[in-house]
JSON list of C-alpha atoms in Angstrom, two decimals:
[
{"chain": "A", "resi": 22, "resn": "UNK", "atom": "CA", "xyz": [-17.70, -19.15, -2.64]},
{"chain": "A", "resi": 23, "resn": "UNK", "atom": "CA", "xyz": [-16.40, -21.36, 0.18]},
{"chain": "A", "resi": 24, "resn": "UNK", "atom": "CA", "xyz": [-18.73, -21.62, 2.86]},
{"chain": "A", "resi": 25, "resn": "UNK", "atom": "CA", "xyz": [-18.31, -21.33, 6.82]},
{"chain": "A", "resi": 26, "resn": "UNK", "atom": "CA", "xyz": [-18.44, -25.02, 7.87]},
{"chain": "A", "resi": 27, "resn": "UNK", "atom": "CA", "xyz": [-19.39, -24.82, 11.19]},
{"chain": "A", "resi": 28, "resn": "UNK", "atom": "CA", "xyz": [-22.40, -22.47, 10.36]},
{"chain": "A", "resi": 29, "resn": "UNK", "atom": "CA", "xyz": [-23.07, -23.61, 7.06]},
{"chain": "A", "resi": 30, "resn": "UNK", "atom": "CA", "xyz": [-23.65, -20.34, 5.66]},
{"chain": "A", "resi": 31, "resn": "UNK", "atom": "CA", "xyz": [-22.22, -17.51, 4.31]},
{"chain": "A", "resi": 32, "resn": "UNK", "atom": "CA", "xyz": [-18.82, -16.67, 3.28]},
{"chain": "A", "resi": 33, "resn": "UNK", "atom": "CA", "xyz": [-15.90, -18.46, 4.92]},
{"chain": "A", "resi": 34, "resn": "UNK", "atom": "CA", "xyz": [-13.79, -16.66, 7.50]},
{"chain": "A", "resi": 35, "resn": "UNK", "atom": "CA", "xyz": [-10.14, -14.84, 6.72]},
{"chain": "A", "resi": 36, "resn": "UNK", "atom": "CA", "xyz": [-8.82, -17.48, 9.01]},
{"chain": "A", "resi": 37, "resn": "UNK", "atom": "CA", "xyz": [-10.38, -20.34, 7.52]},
{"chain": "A", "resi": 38, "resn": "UNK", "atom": "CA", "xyz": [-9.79, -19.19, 4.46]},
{"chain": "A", "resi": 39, "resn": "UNK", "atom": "CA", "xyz": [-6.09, -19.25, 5.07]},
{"chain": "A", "resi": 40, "resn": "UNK", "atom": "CA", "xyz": [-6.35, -22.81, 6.47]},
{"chain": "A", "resi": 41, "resn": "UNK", "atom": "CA", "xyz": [-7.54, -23.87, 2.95]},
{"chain": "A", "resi": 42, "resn": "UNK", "atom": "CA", "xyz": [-5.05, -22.19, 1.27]},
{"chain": "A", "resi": 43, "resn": "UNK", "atom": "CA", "xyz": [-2.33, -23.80, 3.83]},
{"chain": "A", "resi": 44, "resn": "UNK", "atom": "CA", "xyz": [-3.83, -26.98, 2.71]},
{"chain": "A", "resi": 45, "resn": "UNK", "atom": "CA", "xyz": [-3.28, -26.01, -1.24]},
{"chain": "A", "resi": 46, "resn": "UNK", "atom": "CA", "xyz": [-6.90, -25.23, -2.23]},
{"chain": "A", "resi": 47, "resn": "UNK", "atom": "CA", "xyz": [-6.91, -22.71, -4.97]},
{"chain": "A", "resi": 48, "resn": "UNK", "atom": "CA", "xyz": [-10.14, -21.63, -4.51]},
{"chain": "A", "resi": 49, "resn": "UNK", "atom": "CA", "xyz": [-9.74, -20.41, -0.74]},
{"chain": "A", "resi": 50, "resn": "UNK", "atom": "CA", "xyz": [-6.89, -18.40, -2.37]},
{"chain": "A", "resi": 51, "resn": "UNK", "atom": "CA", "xyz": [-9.20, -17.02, -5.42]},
{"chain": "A", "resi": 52, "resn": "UNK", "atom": "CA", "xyz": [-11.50, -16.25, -2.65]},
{"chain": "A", "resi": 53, "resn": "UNK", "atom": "CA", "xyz": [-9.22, -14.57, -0.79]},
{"chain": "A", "resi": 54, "resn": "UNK", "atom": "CA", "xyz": [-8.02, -12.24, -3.59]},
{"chain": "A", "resi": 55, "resn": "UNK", "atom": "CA", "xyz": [-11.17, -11.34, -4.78]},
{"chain": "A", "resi": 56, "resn": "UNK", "atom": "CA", "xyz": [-12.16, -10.30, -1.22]},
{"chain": "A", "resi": 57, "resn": "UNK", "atom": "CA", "xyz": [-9.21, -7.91, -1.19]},
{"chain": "A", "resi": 58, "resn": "UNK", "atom": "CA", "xyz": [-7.67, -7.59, -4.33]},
{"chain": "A", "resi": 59, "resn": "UNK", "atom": "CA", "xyz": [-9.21, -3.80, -4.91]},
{"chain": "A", "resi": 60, "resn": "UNK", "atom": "CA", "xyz": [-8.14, -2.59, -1.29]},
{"chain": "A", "resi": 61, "resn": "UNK", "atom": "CA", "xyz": [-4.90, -3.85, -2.07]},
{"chain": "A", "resi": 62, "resn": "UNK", "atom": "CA", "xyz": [-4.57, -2.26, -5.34]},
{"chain": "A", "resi": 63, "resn": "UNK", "atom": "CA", "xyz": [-6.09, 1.16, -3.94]},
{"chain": "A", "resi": 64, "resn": "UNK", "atom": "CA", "xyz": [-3.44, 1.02, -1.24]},
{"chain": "A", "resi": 65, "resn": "UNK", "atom": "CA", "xyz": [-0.81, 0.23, -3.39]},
{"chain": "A", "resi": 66, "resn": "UNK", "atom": "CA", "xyz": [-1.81, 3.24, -6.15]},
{"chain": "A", "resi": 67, "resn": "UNK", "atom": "CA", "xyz": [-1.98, 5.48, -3.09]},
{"chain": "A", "resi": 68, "resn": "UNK", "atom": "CA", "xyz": [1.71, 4.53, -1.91]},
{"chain": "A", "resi": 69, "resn": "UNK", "atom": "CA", "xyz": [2.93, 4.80, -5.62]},
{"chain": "A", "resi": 70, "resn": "UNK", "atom": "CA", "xyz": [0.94, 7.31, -7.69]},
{"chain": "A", "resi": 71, "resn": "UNK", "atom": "CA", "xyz": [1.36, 4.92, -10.73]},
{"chain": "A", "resi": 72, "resn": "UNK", "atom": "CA", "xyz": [-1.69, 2.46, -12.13]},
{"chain": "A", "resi": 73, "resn": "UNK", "atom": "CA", "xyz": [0.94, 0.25, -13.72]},
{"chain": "A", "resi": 74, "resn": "UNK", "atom": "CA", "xyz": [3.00, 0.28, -10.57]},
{"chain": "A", "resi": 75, "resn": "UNK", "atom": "CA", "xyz": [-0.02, -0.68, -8.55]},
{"chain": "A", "resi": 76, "resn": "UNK", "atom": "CA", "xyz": [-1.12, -3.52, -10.80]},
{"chain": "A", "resi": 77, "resn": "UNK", "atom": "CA", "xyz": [2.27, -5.11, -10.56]},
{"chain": "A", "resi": 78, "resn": "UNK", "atom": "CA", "xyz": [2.48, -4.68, -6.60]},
{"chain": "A", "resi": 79, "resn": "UNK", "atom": "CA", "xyz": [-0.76, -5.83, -6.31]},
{"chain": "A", "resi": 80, "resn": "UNK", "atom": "CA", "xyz": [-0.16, -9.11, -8.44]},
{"chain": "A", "resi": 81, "resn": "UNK", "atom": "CA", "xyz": [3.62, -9.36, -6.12]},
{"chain": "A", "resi": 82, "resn": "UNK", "atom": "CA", "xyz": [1.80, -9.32, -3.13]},
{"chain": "A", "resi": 83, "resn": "UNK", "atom": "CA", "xyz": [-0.63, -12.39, -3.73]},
{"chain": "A", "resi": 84, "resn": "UNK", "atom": "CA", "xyz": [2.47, -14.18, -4.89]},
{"chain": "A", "resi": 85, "resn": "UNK", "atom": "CA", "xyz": [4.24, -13.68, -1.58]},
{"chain": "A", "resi": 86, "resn": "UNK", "atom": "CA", "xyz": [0.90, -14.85, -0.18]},
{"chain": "A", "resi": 87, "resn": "UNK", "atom": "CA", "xyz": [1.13, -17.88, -1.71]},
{"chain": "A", "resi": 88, "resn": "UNK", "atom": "CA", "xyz": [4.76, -18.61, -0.95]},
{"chain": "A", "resi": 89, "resn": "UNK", "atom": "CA", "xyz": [4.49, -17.39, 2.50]},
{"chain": "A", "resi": 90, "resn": "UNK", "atom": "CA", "xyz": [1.49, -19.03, 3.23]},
{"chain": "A", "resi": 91, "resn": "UNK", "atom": "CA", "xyz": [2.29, -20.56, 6.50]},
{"chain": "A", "resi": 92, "resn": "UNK", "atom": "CA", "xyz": [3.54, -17.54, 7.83]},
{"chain": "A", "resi": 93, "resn": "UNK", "atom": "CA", "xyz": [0.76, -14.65, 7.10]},
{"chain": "A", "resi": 94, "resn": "UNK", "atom": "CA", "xyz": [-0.75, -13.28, 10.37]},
{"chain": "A", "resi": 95, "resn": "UNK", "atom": "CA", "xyz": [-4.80, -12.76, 10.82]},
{"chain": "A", "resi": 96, "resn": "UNK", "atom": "CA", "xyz": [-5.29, -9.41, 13.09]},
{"chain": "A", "resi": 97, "resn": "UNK", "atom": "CA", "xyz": [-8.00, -9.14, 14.70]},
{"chain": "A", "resi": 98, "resn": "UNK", "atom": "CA", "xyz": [-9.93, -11.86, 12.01]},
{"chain": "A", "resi": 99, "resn": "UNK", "atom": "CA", "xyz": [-8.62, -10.11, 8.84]},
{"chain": "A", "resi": 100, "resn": "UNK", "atom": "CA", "xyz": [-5.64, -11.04, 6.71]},
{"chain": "A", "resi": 101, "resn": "UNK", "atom": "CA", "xyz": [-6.42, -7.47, 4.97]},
{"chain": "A", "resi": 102, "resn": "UNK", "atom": "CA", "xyz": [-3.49, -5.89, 7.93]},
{"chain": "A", "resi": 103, "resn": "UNK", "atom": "CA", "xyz": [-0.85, -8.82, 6.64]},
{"chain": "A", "resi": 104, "resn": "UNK", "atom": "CA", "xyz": [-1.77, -7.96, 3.11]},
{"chain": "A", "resi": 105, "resn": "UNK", "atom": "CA", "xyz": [-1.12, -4.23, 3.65]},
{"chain": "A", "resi": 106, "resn": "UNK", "atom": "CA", "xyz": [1.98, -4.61, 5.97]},
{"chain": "A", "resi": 107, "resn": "UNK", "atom": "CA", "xyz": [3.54, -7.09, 2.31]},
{"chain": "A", "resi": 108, "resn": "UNK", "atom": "CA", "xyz": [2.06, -4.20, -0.21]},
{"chain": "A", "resi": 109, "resn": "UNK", "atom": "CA", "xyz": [3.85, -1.53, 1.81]},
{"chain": "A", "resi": 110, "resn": "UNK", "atom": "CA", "xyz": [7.12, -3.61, 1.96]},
{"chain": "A", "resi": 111, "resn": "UNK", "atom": "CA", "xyz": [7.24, -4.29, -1.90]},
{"chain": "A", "resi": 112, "resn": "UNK", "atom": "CA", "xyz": [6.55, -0.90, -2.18]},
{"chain": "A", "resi": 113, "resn": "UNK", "atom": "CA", "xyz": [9.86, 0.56, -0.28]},
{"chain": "A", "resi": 114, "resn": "UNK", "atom": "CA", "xyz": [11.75, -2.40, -2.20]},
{"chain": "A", "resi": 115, "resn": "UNK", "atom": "CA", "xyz": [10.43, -1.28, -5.57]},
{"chain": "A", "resi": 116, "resn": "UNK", "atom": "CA", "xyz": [11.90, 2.42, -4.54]},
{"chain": "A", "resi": 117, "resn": "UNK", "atom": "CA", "xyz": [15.00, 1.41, -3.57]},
{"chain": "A", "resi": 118, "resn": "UNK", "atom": "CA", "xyz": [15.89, -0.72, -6.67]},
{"chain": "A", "resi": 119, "resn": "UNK", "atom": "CA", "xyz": [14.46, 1.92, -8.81]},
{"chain": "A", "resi": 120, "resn": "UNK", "atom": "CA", "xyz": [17.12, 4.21, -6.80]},
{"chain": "A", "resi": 121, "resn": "UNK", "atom": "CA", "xyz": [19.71, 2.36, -7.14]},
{"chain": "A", "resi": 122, "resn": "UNK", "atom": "CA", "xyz": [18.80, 2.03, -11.03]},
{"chain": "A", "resi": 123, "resn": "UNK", "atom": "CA", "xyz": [18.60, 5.88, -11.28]},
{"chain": "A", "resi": 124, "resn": "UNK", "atom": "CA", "xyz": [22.03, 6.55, -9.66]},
{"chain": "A", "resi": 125, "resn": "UNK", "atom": "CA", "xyz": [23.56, 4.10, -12.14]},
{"chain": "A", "resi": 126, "resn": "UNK", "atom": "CA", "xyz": [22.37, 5.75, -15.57]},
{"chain": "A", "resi": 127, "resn": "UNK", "atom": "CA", "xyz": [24.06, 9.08, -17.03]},
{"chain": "A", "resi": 128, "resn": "UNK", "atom": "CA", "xyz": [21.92, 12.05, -16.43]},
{"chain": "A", "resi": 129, "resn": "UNK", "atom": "CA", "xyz": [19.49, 12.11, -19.38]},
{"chain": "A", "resi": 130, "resn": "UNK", "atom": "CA", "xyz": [18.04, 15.13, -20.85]},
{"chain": "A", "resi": 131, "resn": "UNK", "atom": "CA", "xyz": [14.51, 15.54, -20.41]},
{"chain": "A", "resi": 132, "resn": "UNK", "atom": "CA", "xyz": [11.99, 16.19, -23.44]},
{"chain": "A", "resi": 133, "resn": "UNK", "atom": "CA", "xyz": [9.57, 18.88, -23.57]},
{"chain": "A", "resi": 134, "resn": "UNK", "atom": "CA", "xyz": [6.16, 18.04, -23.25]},
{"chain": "A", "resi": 135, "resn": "UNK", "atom": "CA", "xyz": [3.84, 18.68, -25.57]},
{"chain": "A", "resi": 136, "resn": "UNK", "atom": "CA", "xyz": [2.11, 21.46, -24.76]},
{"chain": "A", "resi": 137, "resn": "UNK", "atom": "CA", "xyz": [-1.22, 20.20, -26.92]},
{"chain": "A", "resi": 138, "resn": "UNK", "atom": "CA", "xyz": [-2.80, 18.96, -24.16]},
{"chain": "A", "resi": 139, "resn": "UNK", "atom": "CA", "xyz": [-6.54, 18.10, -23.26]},
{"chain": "A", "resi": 140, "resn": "UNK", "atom": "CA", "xyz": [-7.64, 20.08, -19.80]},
{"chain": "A", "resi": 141, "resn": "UNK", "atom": "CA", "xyz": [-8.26, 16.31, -18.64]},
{"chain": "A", "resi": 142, "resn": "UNK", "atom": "CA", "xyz": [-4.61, 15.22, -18.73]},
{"chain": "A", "resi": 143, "resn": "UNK", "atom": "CA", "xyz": [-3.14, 18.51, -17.31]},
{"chain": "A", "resi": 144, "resn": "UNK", "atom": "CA", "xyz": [-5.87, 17.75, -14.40]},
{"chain": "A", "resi": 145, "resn": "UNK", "atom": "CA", "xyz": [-4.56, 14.48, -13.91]},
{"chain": "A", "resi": 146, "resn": "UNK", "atom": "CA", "xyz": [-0.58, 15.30, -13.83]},
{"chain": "A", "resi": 147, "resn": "UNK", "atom": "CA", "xyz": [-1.74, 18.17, -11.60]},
{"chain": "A", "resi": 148, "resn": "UNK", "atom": "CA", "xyz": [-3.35, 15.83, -9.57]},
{"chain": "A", "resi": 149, "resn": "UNK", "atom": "CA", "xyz": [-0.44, 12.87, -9.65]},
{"chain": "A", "resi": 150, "resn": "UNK", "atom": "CA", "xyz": [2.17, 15.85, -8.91]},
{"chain": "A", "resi": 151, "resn": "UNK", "atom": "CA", "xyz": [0.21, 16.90, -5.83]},
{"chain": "A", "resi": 152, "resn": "UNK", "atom": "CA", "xyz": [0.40, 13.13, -4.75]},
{"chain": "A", "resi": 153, "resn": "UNK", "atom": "CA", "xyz": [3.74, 12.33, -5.49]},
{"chain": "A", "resi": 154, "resn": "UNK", "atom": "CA", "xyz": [4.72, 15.85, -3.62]},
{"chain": "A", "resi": 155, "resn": "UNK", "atom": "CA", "xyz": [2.72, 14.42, -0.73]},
{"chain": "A", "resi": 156, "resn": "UNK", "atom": "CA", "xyz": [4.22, 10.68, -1.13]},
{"chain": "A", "resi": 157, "resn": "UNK", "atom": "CA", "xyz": [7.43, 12.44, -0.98]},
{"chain": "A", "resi": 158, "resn": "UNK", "atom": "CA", "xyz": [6.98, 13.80, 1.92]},
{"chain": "A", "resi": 159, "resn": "UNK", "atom": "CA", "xyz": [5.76, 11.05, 3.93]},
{"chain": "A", "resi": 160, "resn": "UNK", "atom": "CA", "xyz": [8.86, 9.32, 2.58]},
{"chain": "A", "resi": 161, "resn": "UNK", "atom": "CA", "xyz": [11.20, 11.70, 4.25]},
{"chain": "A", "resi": 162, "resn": "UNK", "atom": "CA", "xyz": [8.84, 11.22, 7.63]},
{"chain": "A", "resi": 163, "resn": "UNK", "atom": "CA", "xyz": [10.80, 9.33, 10.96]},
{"chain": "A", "resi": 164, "resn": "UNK", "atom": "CA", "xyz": [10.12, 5.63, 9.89]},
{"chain": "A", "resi": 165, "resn": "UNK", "atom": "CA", "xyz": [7.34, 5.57, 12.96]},
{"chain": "A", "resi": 166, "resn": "UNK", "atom": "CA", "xyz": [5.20, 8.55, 12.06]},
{"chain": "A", "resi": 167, "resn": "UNK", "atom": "CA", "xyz": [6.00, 7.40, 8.14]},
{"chain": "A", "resi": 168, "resn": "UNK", "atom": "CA", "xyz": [4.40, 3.80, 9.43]},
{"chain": "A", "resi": 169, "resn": "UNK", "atom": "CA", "xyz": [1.19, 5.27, 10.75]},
{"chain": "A", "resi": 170, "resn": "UNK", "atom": "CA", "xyz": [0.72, 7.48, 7.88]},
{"chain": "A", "resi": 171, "resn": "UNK", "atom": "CA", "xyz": [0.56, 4.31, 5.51]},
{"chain": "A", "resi": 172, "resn": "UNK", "atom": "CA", "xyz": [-1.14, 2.22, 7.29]},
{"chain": "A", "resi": 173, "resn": "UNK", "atom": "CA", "xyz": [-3.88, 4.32, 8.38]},
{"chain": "A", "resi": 174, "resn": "UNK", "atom": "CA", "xyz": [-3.99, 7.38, 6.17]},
{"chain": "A", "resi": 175, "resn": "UNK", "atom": "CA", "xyz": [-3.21, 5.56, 2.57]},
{"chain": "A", "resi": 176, "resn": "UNK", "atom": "CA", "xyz": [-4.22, 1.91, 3.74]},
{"chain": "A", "resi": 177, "resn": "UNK", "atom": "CA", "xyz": [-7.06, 3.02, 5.64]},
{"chain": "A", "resi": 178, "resn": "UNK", "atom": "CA", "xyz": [-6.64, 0.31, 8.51]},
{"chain": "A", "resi": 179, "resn": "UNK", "atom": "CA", "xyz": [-8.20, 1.00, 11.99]},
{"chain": "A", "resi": 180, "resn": "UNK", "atom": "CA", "xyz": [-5.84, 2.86, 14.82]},
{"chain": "A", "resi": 181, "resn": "UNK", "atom": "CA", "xyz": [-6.16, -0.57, 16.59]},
{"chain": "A", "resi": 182, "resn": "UNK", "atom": "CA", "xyz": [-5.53, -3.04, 13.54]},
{"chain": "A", "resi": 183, "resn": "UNK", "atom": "CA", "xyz": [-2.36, -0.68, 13.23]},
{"chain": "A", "resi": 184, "resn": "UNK", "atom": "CA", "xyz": [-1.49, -0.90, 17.03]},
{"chain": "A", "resi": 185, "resn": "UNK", "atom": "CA", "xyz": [-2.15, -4.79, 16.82]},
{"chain": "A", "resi": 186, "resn": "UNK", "atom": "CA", "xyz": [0.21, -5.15, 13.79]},
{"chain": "A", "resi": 187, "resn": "UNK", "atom": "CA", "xyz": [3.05, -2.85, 14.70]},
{"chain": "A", "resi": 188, "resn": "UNK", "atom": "CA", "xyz": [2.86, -4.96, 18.65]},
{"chain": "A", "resi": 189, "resn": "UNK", "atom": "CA", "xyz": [1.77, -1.03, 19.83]},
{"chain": "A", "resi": 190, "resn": "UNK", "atom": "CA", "xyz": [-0.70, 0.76, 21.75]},
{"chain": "A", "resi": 191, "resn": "UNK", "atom": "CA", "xyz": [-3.36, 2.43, 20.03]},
{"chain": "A", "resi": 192, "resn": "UNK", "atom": "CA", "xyz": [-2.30, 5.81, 21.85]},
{"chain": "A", "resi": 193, "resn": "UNK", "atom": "CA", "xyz": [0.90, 5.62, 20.22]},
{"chain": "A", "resi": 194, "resn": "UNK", "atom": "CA", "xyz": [-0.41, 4.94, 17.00]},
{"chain": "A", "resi": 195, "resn": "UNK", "atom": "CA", "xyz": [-2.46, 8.00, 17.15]},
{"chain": "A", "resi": 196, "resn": "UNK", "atom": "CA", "xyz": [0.42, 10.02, 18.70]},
{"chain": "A", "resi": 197, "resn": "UNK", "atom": "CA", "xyz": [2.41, 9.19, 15.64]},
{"chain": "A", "resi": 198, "resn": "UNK", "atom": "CA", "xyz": [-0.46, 9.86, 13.15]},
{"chain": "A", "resi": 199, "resn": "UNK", "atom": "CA", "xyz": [-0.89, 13.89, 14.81]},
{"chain": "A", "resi": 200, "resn": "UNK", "atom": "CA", "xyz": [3.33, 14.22, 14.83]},
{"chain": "A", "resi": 201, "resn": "UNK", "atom": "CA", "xyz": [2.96, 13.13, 11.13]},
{"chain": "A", "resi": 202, "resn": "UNK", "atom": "CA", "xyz": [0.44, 15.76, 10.25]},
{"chain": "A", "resi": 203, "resn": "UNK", "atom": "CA", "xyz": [1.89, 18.37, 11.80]},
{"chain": "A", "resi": 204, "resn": "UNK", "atom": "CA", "xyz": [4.94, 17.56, 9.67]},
{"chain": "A", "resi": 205, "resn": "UNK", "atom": "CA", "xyz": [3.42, 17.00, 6.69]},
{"chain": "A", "resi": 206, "resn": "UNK", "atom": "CA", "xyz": [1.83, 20.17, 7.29]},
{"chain": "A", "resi": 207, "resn": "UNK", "atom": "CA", "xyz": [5.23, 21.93, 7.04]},
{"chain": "A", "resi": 208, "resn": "UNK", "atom": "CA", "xyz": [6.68, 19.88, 4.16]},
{"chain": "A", "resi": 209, "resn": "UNK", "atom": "CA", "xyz": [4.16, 20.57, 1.66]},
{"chain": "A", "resi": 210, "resn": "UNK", "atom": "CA", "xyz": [2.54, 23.82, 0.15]},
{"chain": "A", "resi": 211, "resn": "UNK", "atom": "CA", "xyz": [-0.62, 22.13, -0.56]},
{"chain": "A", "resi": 212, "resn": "UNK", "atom": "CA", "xyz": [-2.55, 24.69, 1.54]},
{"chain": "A", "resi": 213, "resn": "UNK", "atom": "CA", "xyz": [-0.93, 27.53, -0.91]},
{"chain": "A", "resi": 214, "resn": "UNK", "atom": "CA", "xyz": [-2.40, 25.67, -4.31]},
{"chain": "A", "resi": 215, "resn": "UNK", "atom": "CA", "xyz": [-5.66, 25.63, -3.49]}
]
């Protein structure tokens, strides 16, 4: 663990952290993942549904850390906002190549699923269904009220870590959050499956 310098204890700072790693030390950077590797993962799984999908993102987005090194942004002391804002990028790139990739195969048919089962997986594709129907949703929000809803809702970031990072007020952000729920609220049935 790399150490705070000018206190001599405990760990290192997001922003001296990133100095290191600016520098080329690997072990700021190792430091830095493992501080945030899980929220980025968790945000990541949340935007996509998908565990593989997440992994790879996940990996991606320390890899554009490392190339962009000299240009990732601390807000308000945390990298964790720069971090989210690259996850949620790769993200809409992933769907739009995989887009593009769909439009260019012949329809295929599907196959019927098995309908031997455990109660365990049924839960889960219930469960991923609900969550892509939701994900769906917030893709077909107004790109400002779709913003808010990822950063705060599925990355969990503060109203004012989003405000910071979108050059917004806080108001604004929260504005967009309660226009977002109120359309989510009339895009999805999830009230009706419970």
């Amino acid at each position: 663990m790399i150490v705070d310098e000018r206190l001599g204890l405990g760990p290192a700072a997001d922003a001296d952290l990133l100095a290191s790693i600016r520098a080329g030390n690997q072990e700021a950077f190792t430091e830095l993942f493992e501080r945030y590797a899980q929220t980025v993962w968790n945000y990541a799984y949340r935007l996509t549904a998908s565990w593989a999908e997440a992994e790879d993102i996940a990996g991606a987005v320390y890899l554009v850390l490392w190339r962009r090194r000299h240009e990732v942004r601390i807000v308000n002391g945390s990298a964790l906002p720069w971090l989210l804002k690259v996850t949620n990028t790769l993200v809409r790139n992933e769907r739009r190549r995989l887009a593009r990739y769909l439009r260019a195969l012949p329809r295929i048919a599907s196959h019927q699923a098995d309908r031997d089962h455990a109660e365990e997986l049924s839960e889960q594709a219930a469960a991923r269904a609900r969550l892509e129907r939701v994900l769906h949703a917030v893709r077909r929000l107004p790109r400002a009220e779709r913003e808010a809803v990822e950063y705060c809702a599925l990355g969990r970031m503060a109203t004012g870590d989003v405000a910071e990072l979108l050059g917004i007020t806080e108001a604004s952000v929260r504005s967009r959050l309660s226009r977002a729920r109120a359309r989510l609220h009339t895009m999805t049935d999830l009230n009706d499956e419970d």
